[in-house]
CSV table of C-alpha atoms in Angstrom, one decimal:
chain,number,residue,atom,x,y,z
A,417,UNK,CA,42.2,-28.2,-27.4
A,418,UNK,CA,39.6,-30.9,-28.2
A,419,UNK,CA,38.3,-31.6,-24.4
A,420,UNK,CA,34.8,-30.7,-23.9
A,421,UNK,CA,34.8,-27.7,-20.6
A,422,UNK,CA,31.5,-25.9,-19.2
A,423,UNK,CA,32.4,-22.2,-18.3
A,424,UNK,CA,29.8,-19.9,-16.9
A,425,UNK,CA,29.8,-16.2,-17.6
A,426,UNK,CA,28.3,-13.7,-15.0
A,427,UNK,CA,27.8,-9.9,-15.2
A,428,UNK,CA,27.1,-6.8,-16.8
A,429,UNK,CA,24.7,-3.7,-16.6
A,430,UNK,CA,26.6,-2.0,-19.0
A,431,UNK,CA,28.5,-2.2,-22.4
A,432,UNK,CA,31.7,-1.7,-20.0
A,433,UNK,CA,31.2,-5.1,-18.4
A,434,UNK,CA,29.7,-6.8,-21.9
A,435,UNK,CA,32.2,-6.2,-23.9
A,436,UNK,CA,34.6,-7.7,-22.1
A,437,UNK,CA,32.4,-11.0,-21.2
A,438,UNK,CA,31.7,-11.9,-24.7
A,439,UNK,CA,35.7,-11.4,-25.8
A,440,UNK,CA,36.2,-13.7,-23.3
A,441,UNK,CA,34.3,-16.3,-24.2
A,442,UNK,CA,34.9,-15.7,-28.0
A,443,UNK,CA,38.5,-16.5,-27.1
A,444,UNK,CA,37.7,-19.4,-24.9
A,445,UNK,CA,35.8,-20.5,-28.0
A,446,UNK,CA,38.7,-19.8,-30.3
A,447,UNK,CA,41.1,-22.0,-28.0
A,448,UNK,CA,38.8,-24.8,-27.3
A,449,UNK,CA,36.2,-24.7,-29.7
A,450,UNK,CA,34.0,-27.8,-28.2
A,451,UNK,CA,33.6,-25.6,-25.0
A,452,UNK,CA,30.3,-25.1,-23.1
A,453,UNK,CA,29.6,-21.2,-21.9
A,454,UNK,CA,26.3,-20.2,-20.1
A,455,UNK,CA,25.9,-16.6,-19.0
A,456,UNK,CA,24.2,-15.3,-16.4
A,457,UNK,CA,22.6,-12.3,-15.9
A,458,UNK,CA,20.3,-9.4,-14.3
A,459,UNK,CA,16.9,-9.6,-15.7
A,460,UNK,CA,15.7,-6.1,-17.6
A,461,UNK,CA,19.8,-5.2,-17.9
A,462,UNK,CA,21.1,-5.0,-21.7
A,463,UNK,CA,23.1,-8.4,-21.1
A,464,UNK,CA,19.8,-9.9,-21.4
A,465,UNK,CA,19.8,-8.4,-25.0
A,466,UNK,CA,23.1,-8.2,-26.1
A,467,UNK,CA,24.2,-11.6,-24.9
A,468,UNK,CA,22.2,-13.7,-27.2
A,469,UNK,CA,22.9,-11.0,-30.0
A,470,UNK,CA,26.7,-12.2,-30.0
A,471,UNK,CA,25.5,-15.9,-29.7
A,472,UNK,CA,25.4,-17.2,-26.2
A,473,UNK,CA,22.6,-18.4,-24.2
A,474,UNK,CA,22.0,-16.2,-21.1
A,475,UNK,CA,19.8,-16.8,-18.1
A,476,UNK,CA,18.4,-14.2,-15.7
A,477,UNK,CA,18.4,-13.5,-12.4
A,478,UNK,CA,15.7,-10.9,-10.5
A,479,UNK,CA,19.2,-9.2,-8.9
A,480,UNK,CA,19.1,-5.7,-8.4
A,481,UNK,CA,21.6,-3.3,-6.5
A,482,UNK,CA,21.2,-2.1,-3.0
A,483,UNK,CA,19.2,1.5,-3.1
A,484,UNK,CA,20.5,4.5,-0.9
A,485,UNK,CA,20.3,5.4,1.8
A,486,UNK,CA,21.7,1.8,2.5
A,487,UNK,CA,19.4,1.7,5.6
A,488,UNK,CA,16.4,2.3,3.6
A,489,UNK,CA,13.2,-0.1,4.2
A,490,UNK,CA,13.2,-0.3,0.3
A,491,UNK,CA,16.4,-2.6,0.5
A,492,UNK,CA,14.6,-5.6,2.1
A,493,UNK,CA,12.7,-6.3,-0.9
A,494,UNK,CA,16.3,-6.0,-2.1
A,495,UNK,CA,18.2,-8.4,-0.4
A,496,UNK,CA,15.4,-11.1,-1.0
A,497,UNK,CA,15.7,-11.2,-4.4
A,498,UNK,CA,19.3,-11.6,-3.6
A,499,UNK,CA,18.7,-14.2,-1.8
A,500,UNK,CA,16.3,-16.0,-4.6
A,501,UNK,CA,19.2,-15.0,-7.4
A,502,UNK,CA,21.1,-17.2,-5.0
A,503,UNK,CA,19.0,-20.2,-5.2
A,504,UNK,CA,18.0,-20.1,-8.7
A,505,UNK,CA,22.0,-19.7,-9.5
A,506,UNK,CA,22.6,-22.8,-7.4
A,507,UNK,CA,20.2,-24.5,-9.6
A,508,UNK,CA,21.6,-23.3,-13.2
A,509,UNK,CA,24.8,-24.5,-11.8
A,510,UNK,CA,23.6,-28.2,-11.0
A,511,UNK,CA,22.0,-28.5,-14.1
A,512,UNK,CA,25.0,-26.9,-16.5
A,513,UNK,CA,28.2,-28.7,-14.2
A,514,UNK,CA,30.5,-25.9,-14.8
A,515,UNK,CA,34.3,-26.3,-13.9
A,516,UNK,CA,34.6,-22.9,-13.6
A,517,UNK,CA,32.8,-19.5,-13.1
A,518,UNK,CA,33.5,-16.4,-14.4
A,519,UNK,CA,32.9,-13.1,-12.8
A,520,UNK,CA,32.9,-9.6,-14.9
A,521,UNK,CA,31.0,-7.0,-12.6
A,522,UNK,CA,27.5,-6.0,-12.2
A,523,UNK,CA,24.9,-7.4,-9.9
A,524,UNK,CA,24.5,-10.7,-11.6
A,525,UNK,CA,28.2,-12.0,-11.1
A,526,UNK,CA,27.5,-11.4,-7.5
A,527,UNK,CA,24.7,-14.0,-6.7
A,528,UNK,CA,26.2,-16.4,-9.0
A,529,UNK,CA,30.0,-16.5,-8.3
A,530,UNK,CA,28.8,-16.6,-4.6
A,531,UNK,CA,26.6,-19.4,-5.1
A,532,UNK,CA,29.0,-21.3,-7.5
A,533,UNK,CA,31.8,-20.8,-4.7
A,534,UNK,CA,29.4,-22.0,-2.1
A,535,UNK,CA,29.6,-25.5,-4.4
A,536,UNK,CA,33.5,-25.6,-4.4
A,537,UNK,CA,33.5,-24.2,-8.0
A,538,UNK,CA,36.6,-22.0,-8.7
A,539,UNK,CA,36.0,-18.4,-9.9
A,540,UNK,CA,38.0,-15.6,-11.5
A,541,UNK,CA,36.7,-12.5,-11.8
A,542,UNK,CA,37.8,-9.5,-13.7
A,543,UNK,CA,38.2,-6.1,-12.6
A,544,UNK,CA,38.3,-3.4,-15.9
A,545,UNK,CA,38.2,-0.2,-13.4
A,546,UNK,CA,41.3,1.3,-11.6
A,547,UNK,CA,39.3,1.2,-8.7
A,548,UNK,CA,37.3,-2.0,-7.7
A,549,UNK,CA,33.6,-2.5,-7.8
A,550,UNK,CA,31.8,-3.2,-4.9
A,551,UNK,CA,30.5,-6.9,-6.3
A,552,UNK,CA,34.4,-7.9,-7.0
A,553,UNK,CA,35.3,-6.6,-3.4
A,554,UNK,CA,33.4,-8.7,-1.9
A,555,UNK,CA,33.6,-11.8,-4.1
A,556,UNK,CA,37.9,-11.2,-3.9
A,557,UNK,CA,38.6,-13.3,-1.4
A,558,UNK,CA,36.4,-16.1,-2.9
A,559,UNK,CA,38.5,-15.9,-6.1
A,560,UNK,CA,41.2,-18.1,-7.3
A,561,UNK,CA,42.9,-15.7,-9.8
A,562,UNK,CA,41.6,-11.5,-10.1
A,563,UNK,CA,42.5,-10.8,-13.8
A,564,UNK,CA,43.0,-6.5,-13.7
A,565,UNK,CA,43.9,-3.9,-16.2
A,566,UNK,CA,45.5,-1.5,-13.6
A,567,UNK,CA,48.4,-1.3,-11.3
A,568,UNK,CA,48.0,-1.0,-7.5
A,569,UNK,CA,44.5,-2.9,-7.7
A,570,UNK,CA,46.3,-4.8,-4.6
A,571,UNK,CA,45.0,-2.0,-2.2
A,572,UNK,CA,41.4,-3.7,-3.3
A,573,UNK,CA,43.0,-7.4,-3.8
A,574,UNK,CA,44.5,-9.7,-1.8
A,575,UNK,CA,48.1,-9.4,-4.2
A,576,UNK,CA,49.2,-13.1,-4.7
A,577,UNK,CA,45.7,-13.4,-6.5
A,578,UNK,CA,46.3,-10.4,-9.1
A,579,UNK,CA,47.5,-10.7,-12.6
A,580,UNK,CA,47.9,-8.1,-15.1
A,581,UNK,CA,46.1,-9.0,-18.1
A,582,UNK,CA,44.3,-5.6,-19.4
A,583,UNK,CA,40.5,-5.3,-20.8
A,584,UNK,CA,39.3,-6.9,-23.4
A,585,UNK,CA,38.1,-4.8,-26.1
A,586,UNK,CA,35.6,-5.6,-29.3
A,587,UNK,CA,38.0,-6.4,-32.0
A,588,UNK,CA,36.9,-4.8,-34.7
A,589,UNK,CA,38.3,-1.7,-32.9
A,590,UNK,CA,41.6,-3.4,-33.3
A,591,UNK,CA,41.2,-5.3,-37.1
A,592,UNK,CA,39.9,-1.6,-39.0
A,593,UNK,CA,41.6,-1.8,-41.9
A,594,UNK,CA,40.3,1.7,-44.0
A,595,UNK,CA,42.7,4.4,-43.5
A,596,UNK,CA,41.8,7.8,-41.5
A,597,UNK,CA,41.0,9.6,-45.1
A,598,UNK,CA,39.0,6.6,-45.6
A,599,UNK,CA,37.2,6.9,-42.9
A,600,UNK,CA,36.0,10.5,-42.9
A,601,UNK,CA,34.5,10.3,-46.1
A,602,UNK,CA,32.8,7.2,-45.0
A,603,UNK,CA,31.1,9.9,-42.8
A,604,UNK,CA,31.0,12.7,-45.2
A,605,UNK,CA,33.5,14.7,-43.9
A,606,UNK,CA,36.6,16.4,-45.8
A,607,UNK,CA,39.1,13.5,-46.2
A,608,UNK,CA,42.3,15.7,-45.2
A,609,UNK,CA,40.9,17.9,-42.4
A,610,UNK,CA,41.5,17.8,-38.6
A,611,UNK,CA,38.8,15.8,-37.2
A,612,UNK,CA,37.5,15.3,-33.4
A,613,UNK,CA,35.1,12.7,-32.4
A,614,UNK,CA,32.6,13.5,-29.3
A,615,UNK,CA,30.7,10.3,-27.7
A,616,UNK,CA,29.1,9.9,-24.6
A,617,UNK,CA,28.4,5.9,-24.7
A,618,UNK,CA,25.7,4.3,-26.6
A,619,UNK,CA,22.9,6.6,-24.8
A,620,UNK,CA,24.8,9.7,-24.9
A,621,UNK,CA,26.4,12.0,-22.3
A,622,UNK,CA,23.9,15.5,-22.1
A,623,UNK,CA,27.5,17.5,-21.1
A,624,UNK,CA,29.4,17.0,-24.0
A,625,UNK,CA,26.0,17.4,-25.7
A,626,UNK,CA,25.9,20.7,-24.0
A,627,UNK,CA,29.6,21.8,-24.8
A,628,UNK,CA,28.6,21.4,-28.5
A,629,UNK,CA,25.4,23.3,-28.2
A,630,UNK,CA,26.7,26.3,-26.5
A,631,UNK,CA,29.7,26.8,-28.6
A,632,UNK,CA,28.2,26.0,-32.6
A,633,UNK,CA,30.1,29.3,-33.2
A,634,UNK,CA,33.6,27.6,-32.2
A,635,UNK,CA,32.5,24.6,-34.8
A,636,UNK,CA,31.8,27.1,-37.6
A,637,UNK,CA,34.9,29.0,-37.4
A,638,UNK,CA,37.6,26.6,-36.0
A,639,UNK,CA,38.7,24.7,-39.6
A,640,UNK,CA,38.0,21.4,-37.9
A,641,UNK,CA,35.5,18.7,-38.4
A,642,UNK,CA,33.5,17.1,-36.1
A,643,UNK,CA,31.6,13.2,-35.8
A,644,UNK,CA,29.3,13.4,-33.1
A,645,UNK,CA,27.4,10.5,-31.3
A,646,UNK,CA,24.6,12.8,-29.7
A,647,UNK,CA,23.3,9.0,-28.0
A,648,UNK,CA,19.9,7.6,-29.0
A,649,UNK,CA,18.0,9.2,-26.2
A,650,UNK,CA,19.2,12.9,-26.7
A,651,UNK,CA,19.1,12.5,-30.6
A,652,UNK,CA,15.8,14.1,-30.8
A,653,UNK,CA,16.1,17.2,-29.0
A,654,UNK,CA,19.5,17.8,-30.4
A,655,UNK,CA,18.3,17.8,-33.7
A,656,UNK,CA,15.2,19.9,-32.8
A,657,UNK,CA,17.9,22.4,-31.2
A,658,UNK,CA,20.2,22.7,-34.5
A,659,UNK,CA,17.6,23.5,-36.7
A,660,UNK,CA,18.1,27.3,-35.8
A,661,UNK,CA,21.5,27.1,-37.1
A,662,UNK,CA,22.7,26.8,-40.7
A,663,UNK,CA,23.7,23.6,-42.6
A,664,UNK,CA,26.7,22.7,-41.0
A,665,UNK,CA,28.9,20.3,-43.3
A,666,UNK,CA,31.9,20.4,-41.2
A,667,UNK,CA,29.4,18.7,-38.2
A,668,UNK,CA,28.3,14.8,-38.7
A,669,UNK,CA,25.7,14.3,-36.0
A,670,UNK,CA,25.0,10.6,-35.2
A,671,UNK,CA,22.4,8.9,-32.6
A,672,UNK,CA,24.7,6.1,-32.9
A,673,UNK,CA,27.7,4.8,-34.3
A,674,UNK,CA,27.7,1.1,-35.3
A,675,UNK,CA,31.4,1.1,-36.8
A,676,UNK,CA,33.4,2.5,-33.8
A,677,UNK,CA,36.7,1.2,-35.5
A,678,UNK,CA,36.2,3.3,-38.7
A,679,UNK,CA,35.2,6.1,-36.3
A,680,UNK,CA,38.2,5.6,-34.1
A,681,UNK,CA,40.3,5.8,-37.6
A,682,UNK,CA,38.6,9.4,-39.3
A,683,UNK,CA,39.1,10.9,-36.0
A,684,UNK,CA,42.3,12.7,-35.0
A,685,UNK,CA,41.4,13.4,-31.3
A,686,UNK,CA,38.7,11.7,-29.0
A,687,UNK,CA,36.5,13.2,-26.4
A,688,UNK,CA,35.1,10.5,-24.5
A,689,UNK,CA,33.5,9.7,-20.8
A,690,UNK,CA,36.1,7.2,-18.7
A,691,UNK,CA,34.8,4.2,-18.8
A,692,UNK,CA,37.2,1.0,-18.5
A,693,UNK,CA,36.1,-0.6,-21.8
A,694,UNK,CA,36.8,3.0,-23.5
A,695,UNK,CA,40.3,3.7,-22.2
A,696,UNK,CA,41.3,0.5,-23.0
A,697,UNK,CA,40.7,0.7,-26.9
A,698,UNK,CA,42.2,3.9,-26.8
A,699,UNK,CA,45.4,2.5,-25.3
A,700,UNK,CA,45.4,0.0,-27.8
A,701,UNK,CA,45.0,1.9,-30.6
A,702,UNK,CA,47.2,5.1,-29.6
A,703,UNK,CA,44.2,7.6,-29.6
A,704,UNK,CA,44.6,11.1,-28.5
A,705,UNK,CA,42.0,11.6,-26.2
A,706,UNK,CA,39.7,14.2,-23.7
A,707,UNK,CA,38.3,12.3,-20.8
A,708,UNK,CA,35.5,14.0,-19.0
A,709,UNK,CA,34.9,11.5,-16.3
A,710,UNK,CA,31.1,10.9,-15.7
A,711,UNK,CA,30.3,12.2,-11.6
A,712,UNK,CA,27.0,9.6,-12.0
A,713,UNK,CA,28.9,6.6,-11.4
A,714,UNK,CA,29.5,4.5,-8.3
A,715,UNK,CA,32.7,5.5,-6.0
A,716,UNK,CA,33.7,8.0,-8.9
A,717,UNK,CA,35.6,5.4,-10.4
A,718,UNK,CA,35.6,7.0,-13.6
A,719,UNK,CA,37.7,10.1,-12.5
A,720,UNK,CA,40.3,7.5,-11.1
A,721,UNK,CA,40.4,5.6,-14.4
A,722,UNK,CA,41.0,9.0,-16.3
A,723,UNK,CA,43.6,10.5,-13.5
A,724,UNK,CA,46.1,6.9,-13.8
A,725,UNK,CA,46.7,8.4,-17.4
A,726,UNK,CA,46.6,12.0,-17.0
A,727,UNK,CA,49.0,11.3,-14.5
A,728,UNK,CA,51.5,9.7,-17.1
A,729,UNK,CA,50.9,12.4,-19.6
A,730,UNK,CA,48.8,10.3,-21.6
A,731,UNK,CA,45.0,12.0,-21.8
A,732,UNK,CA,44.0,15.3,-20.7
A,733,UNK,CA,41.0,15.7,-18.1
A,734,UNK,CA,38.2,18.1,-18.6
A,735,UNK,CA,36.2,17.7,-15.1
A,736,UNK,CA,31.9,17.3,-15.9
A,737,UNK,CA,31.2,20.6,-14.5
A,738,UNK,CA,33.4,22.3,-16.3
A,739,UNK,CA,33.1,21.5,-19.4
A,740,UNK,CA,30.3,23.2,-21.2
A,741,UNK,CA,32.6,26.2,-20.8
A,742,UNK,CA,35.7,24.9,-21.9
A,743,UNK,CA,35.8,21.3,-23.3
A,744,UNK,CA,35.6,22.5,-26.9
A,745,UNK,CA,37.8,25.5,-26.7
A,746,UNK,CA,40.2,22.9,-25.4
A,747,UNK,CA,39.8,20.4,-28.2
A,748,UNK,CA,40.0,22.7,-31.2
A,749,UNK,CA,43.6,23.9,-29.6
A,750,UNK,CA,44.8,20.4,-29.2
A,751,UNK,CA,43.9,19.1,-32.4
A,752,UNK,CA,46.1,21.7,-34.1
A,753,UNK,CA,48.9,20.9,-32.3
A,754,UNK,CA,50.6,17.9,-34.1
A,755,UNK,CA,53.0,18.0,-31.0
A,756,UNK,CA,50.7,17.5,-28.0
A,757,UNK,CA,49.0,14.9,-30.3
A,758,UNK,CA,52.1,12.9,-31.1
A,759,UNK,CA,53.0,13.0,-27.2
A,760,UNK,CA,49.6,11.9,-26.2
A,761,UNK,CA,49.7,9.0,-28.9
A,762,UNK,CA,52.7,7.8,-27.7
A,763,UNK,CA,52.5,7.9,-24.2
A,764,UNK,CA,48.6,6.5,-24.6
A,765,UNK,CA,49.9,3.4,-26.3
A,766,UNK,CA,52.6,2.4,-23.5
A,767,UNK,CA,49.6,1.5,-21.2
A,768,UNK,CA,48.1,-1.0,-23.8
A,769,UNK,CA,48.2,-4.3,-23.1
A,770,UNK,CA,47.5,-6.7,-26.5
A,771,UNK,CA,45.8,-10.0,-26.2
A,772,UNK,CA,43.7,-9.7,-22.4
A,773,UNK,CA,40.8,-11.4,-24.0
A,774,UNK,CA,43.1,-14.4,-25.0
A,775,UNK,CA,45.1,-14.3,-21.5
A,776,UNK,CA,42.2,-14.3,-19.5
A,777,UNK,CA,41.1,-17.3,-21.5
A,778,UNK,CA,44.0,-19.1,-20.7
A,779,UNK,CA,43.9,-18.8,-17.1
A,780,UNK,CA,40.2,-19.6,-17.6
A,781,UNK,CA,40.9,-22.9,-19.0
A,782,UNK,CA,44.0,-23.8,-16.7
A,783,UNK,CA,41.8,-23.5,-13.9
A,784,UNK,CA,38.8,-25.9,-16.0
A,785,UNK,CA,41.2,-28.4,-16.2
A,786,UNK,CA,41.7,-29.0,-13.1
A,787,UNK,CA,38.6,-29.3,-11.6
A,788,UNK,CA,36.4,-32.1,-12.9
A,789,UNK,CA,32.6,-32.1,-12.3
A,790,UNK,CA,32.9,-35.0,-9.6
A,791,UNK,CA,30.9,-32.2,-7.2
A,792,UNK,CA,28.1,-32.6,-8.7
């Protein structure tokens, strides 16, 4: 497609809602490479960062999310910088003429989808959760097409506005090419032994931390290996922690893991928090997996996303408070049984759904072309 279209791109707070924003516009780019995408975003949020890193200019709004109790004082100061993320997104709109806007989540793609449909510009937004978002509640009925990746998100939409599409994921996830023997000895690991990967998200989650910690006992005598993403901000104290025990070499311990896709691949069975992004690379993929839901997230979304495939016998649940006791136990029994790992795999990958990032982009452009920028 050779016609020039502006796009912009709001959201994010966290990798959940970025990751999906940037495969979006890298496959509006990739279907109409003379496009025009701006993103906006929450000043001091990692968009601000990681935005530019994937080579897309991104401007910031002062938004910030409403503070609890809901009632507090606090939350005037909160609804005036709403306010100004408003006005300032009503400006970056007259000055970039966008023919659409773009909602993904997070406090940015509040202000400026409600300013951009305040100025007869058509949104879409897309929901990656099972269970809505407060920002995409509200902007629903302002939306011209809701893109989701669950079923029955019309108890949160109104329903002639929903299309199935899936997340997006990062696709090197998807384009790994090393095989899983490969892989482990890219990490240093035995290249023919059962292998479970632990990670929390890019900062880390301290209770799977804590269900390695208490049980180093299980890791040594369980004939398994184990790549663990401790997160950047608990890295430090783990390592402190370990140094009591002996060298471990069944036991890769990682701050962070830059090639998720060659991680993905060594590992045999997954333990992961729930987040949207997560689940849908594992569904893609066909990855056994152990979700133990974060409790520190709003509406305990989470939980929901990991109980819509527990429910179709397609990941096991380990509940947060639980699992310091009995997450590892758990995993070591599961990744010895090529059964329950075959079942999981197959049932895992019957809720994929390829291409979203290409889909949404279609209905992205659909609706670009049929708004000029006449409004302006």
């Amino acid at each position: 497609m050779d016609q020039e279209i502006r796009i912009i791109i709001s959201g994010g707070g966290t990798g959940g809602h970025i990751f999906p924003a940037v495969s979006i516009a890298n496959a509006i780019k990739a279907k109409c490479p003379k496009a025009k995408i701006l993103f906006i975003g929450a000043l001091g949020r990692m968009e601000m960062q990681r935005v530019p890193a994937a080579g897309y200019e991104i401007k910031g709004l002062p938004v910030r999310g409403l503070l609890r109790p809901i009632w507090s004082p606090k939350n005037i100061s909160v609804i005036l910088d709403f306010l100004k993320s408003k006005r300032m997104a009503r400006k970056i709109i007259r000055e970039f003429k966008p023919q659409v806007a773009v909602g993904v989540g997070g406090y940015a793609s509040g202000a400026a989808l409600d300013a951009a449909y305040g100025m007869g510009i058509p949104c879409l937004i897309q929901e990656q959760n099972s269970y809505a978002g407060k920002t995409n509640k509200m902007l629903a009925r302002k939306a011209s097409k809701i893109c989701v990746a669950y079923e029955g998100m019309e108890r949160f939409f109104p329903a002639d506005k929903i299309m199935m599409t899936g997340n997006p994921v990062r696709q090197n996830i998807l384009n790994t090419q090393v095989t899983p023997e490969e892989a482990r000895l890219q990490f240093g690991l035995d290249p023919n032994k059962k292998t479970i990967l632990l990670v929390g998200g890019s900062l880390g989650a301290r209770t799977i931390n804590e269900s390695v910690l208490q049980h180093i006992d299980l890791v040594k005598d369980s004939n398994v290996q184990f790549i663990w993403q401790t997160g950047k901000y608990y890295h430090q104290e783990i390592l402190e922690r370990m140094k009591d025990h002996q060298e471990l070499p069944m036991l890769k311990i990682l701050d962070f893991i830059s090639d998720m896709g060659a991680a993905y691949q060594a590992a045999d069975l997954v333990i992961s928090r729930a987040g949207a992004s997560s689940i849908s690379e594992f569904c893609l993929i066909g990855k056994p997996v152990i979700l133990v839901p974060s409790p520190n997230v709003a509406e305990d979304h989470q939980t929901k996303n990991a109980m819509a495939l527990v429910n179709k016998d397609a990941a096991i649940y380990v509940k947060d408070a639980d699992a310091p006791d009995v997450l590892l136990e758990i995993a070591i029994k599961t990744v010895q049984d090529d059964k329950k790992l075959a079942s999981l795999s197959e049932n895992i990958k019957k809720l994929g759904l390829k291409n979203s990032a290409d889909v949404i982009a279609g209905e992205v452009i659909k609706l670009a072309q049929k708004n000029g920028t006449e409004r302006y």
